[in-house]
mmCIF file of C-alpha atoms in Angstrom:
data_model
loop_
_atom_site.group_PDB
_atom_site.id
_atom_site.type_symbol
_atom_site.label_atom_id
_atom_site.label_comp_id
_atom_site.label_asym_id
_atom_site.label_seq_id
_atom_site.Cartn_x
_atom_site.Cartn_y
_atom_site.Cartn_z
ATOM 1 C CA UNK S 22 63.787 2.815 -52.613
ATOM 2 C CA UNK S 23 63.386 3.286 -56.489
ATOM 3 C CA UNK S 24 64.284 -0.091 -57.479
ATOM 4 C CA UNK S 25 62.706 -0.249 -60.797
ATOM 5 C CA UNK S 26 64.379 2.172 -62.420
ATOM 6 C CA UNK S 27 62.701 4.517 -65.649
ATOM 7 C CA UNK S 28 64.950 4.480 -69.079
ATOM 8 C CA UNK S 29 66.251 7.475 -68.618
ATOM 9 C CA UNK S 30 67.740 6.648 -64.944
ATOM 10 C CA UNK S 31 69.547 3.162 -66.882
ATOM 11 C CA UNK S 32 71.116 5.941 -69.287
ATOM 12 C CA UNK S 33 72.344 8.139 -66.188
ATOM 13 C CA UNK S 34 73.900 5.140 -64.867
ATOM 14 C CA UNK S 35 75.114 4.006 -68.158
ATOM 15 C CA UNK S 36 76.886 7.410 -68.661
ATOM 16 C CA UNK S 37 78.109 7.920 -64.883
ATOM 17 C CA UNK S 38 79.535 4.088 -65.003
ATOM 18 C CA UNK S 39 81.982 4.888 -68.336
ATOM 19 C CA UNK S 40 83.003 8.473 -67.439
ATOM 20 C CA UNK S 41 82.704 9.479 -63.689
ATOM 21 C CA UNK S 42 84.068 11.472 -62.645
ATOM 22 C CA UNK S 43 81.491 13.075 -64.025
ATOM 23 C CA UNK S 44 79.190 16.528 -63.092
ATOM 24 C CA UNK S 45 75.333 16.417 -63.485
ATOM 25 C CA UNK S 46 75.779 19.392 -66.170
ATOM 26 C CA UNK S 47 77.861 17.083 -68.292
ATOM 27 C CA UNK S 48 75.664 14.304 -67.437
ATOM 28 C CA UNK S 49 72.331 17.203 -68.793
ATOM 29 C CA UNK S 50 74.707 17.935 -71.947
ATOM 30 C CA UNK S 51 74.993 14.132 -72.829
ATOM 31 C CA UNK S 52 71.084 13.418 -72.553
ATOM 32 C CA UNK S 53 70.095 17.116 -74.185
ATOM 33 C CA UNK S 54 67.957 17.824 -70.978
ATOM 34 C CA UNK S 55 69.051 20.675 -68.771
ATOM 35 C CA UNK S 56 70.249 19.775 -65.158
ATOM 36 C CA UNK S 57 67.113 21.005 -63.502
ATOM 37 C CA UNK S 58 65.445 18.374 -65.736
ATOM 38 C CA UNK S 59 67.825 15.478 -64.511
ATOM 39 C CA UNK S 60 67.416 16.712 -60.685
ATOM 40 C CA UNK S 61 64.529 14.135 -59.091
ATOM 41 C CA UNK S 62 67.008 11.590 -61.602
ATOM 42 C CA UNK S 63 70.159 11.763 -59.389
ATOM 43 C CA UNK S 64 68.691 12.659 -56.456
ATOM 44 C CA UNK S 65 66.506 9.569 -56.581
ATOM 45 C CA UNK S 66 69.628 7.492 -57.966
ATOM 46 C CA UNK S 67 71.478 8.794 -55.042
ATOM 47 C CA UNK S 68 69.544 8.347 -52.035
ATOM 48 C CA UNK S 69 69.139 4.529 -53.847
ATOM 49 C CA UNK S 70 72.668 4.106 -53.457
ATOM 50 C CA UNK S 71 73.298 3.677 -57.629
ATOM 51 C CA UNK S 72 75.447 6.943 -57.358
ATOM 52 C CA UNK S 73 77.644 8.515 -55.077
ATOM 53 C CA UNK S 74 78.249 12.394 -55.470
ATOM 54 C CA UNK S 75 81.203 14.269 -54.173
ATOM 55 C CA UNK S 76 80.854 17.676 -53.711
ATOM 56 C CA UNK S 77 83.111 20.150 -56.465
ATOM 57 C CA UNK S 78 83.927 16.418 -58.364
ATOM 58 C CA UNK S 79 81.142 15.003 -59.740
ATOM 59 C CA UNK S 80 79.154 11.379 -59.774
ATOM 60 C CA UNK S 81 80.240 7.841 -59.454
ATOM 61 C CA UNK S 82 79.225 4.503 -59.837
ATOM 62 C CA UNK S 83 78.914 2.430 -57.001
ATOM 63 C CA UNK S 84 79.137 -0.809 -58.442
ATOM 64 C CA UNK S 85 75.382 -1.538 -56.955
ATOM 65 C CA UNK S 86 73.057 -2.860 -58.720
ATOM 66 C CA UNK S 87 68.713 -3.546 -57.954
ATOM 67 C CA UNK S 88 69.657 -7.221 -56.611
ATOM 68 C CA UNK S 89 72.393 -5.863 -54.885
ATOM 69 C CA UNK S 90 70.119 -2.859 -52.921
ATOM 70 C CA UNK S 91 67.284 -4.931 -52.389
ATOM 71 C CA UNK S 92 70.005 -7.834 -50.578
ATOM 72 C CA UNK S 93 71.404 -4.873 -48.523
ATOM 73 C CA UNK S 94 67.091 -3.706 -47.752
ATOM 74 C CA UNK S 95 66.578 -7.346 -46.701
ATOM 75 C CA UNK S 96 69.100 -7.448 -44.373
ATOM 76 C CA UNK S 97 68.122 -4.009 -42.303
ATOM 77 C CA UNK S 98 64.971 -6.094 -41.399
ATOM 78 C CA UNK S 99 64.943 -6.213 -37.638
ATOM 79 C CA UNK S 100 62.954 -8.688 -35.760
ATOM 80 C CA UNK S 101 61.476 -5.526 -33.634
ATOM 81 C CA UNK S 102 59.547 -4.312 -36.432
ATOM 82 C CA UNK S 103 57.780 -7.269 -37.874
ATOM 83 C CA UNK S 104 57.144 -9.527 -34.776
ATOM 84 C CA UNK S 105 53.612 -10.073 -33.141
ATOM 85 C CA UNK S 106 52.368 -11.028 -29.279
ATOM 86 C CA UNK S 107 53.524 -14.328 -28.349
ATOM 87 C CA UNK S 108 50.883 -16.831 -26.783
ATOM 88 C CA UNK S 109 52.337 -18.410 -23.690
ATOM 89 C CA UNK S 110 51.283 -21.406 -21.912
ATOM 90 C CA UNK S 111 52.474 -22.495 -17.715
ATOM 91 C CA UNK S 112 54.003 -26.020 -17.886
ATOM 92 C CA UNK S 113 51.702 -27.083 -15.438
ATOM 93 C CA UNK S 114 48.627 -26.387 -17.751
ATOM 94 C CA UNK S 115 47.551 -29.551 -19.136
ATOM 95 C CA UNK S 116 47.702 -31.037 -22.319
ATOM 96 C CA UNK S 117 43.976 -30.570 -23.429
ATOM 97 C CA UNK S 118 44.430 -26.973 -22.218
ATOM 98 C CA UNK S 119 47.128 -26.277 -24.583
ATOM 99 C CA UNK S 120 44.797 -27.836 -27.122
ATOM 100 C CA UNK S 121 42.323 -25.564 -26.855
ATOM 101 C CA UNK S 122 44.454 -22.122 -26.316
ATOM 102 C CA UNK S 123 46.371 -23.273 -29.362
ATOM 103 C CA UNK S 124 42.623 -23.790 -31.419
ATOM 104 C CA UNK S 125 41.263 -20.312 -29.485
ATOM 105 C CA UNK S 126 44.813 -17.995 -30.285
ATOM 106 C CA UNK S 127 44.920 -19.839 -34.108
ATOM 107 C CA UNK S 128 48.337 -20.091 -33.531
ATOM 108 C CA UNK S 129 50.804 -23.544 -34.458
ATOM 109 C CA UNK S 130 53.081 -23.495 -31.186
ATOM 110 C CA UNK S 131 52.713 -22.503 -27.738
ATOM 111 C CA UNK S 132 55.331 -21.283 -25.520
ATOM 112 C CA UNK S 133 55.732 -22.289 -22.393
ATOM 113 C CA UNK S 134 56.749 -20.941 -19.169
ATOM 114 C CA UNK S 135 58.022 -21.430 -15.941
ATOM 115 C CA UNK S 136 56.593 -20.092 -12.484
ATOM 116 C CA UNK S 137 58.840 -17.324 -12.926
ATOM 117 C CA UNK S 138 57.233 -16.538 -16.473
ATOM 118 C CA UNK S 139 60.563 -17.775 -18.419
ATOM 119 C CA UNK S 140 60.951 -19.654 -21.097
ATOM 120 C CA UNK S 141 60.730 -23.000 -20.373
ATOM 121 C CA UNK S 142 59.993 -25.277 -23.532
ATOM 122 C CA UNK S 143 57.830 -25.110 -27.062
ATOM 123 C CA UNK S 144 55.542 -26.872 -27.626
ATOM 124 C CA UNK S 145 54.096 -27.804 -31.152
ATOM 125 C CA UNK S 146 51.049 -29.367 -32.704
ATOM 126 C CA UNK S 147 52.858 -32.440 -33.773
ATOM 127 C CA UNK S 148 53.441 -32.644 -29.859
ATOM 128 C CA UNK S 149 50.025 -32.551 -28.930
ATOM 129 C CA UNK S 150 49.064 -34.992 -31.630
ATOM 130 C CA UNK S 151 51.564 -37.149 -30.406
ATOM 131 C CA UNK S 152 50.194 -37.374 -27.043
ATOM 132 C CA UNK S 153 46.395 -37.743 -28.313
ATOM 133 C CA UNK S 154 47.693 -41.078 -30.663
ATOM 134 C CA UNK S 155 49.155 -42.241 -27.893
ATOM 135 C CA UNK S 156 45.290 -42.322 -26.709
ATOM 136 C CA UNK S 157 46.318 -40.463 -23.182
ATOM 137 C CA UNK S 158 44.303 -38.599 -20.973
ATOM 138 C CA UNK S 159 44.857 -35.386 -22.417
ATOM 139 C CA UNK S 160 43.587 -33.844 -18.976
ATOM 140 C CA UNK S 161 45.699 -35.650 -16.564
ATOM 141 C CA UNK S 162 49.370 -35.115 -19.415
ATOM 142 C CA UNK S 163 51.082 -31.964 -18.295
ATOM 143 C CA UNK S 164 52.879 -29.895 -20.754
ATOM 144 C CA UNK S 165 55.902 -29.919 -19.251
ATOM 145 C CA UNK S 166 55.830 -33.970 -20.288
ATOM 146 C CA UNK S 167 55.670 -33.300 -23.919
ATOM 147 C CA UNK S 168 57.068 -29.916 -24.844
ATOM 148 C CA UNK S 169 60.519 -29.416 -26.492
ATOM 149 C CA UNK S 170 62.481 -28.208 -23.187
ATOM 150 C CA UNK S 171 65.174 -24.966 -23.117
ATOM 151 C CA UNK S 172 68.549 -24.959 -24.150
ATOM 152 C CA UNK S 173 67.132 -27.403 -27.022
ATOM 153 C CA UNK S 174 64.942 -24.952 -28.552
ATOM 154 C CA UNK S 175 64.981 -22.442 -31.143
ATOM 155 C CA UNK S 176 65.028 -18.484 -30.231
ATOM 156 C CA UNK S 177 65.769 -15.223 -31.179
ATOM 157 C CA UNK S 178 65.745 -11.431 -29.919
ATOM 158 C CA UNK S 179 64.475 -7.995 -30.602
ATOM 159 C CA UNK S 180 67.757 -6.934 -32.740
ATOM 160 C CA UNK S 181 68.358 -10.237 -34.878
ATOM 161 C CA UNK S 182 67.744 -9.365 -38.321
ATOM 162 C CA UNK S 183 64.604 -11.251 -40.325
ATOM 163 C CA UNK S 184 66.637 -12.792 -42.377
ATOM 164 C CA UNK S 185 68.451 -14.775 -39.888
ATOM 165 C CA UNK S 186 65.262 -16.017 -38.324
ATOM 166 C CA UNK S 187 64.240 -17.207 -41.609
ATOM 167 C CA UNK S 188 67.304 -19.275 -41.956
ATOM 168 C CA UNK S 189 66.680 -20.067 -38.575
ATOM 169 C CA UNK S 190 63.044 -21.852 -39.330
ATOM 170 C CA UNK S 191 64.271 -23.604 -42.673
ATOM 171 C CA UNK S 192 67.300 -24.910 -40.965
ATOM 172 C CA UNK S 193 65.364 -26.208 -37.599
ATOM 173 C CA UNK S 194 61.964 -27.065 -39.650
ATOM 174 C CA UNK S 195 59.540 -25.582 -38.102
ATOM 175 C CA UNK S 196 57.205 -22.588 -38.271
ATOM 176 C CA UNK S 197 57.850 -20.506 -35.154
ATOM 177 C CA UNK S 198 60.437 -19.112 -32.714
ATOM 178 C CA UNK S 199 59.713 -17.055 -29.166
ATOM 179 C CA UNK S 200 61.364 -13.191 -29.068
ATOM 180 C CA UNK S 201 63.047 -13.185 -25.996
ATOM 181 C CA UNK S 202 65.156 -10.802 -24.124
ATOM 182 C CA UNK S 203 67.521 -11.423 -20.771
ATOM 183 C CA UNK S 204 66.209 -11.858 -17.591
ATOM 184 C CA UNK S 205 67.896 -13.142 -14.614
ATOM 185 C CA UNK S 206 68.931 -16.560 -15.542
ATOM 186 C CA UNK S 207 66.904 -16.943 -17.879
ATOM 187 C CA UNK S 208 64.503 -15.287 -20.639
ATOM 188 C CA UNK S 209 61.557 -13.399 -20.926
ATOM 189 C CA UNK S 210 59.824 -14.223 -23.801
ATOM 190 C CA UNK S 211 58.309 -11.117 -25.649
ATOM 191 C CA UNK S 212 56.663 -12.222 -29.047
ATOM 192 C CA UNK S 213 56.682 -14.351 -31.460
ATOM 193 C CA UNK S 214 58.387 -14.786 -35.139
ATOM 194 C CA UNK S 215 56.472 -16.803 -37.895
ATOM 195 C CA UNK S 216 56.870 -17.470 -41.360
ATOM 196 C CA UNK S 217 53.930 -15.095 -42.082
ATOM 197 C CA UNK S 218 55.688 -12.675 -39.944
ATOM 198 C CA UNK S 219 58.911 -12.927 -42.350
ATOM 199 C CA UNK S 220 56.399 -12.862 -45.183
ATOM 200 C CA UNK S 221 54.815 -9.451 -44.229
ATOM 201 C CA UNK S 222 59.025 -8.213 -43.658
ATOM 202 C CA UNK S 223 59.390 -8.966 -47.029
ATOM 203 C CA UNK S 224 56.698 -7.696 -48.774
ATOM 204 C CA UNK S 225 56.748 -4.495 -47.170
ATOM 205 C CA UNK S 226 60.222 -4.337 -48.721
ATOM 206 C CA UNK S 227 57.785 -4.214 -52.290
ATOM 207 C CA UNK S 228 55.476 -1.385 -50.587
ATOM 208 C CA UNK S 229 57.701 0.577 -49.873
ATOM 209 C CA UNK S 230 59.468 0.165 -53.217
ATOM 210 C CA UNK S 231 56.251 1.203 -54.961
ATOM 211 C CA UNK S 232 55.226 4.094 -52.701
ATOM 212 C CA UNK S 233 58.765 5.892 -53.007
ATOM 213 C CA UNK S 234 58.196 5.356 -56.998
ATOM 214 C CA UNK S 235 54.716 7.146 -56.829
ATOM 215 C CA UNK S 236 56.560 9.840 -54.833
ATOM 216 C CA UNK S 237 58.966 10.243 -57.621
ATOM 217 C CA UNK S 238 56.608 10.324 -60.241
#
């Protein structure tokens, strides 16, 4: 999406917004440029979804603006695209276990499983800290003791848009949610969403922005 716009495309919108209906050889004849000049112009300011053209009638304004666009981008974000493997953990594993997968994987939350490999509970690093303060055998404390248990936990699935997980983390405080889809009674957990997941979504959003204005150029 051409989101920052040259001076010429502000004029074309400028002119479109006061007199559409309004053909691209009228639009040529206001900027003294001939309409093979002003071609990549609309069909860049179309596609963008500045424009709308109607065929035998001419241009109009949409109303949309760069904030608006880039609000409407945001929210095509899927969860699919942007989410990576999840690290599970059985709820039988220990404590010190979970320790050390979470310290191996890099990762700030485990999620745990049943013995039918569904979502069972989360469990986070304040968890585990919790249980080492409370000087316990870390060995001998299963996770299923300490983790945040299902239906109190945050999720989401493949189709939920980014956005909504974001909301999702600020609003629950905390840096992680399991992907899961349907299984049986229950669900299968199939990655994981982080804030540096959402933060990749969004900048990509900027990529892509500044690839499809190199293309243009």
């Amino acid at each position: 999406m051409a989101l920052d716009l040259n001076d010429r495309q502000h004029k074309i919108i400028q002119i479109v917004r006061e007199k559409a209906p309004i053909t691209g050889e009228q639009i040529a004849e206001q900027l003294s440029v001939t309409r093979a000049t002003l071609r990549p112009d609309l069909a860049i300011l179309t596609m963008s979804g500045f424009l709308e053209a109607r065929p035998r009638v001419g241009y109009f304004y949409t109303g949309q603006t760069s904030g608006t666009i880039l609000s409407e981008e945001v929210r095509k974000l899927k969860v699919g695209e942007f989410l990576s493997s999840p690290v599970v953990i059985e709820e039988s594993a220990s404590a010190y276990k979970a320790v050390c997968e979470m310290f191996v994987e890099d990762v700030g939350s485990l999620f745990v499983v049943d013995n039918s490999g569904l979502l069972a509970g989360v469990l986070s690093r304040k968890d585990l800290l919790r249980t080492a303060i409370g000087s316990q055998d870390m060995n001998q404390v299963p996770v299923s003791v300490i983790m945040s248990r299902m239906p109190n936990i945050a999720y989401c699935k493949h189709d939920d848009t980014v956005v909504d997980v974001a909301l999702l983390l600020i609003t629950k405080e905390i840096d992680a949610v399991p992907v899961v889809r349907k299984k049986g009674n229950g669900f299968e957990v199939i990655g994981r969403m982080t804030k540096t997941n959402i933060t990749r979504a969004f900048v990509s959003l900027a990529n892509v922005g500044e690839s499809e204005k190199g293309d243009s150029e």
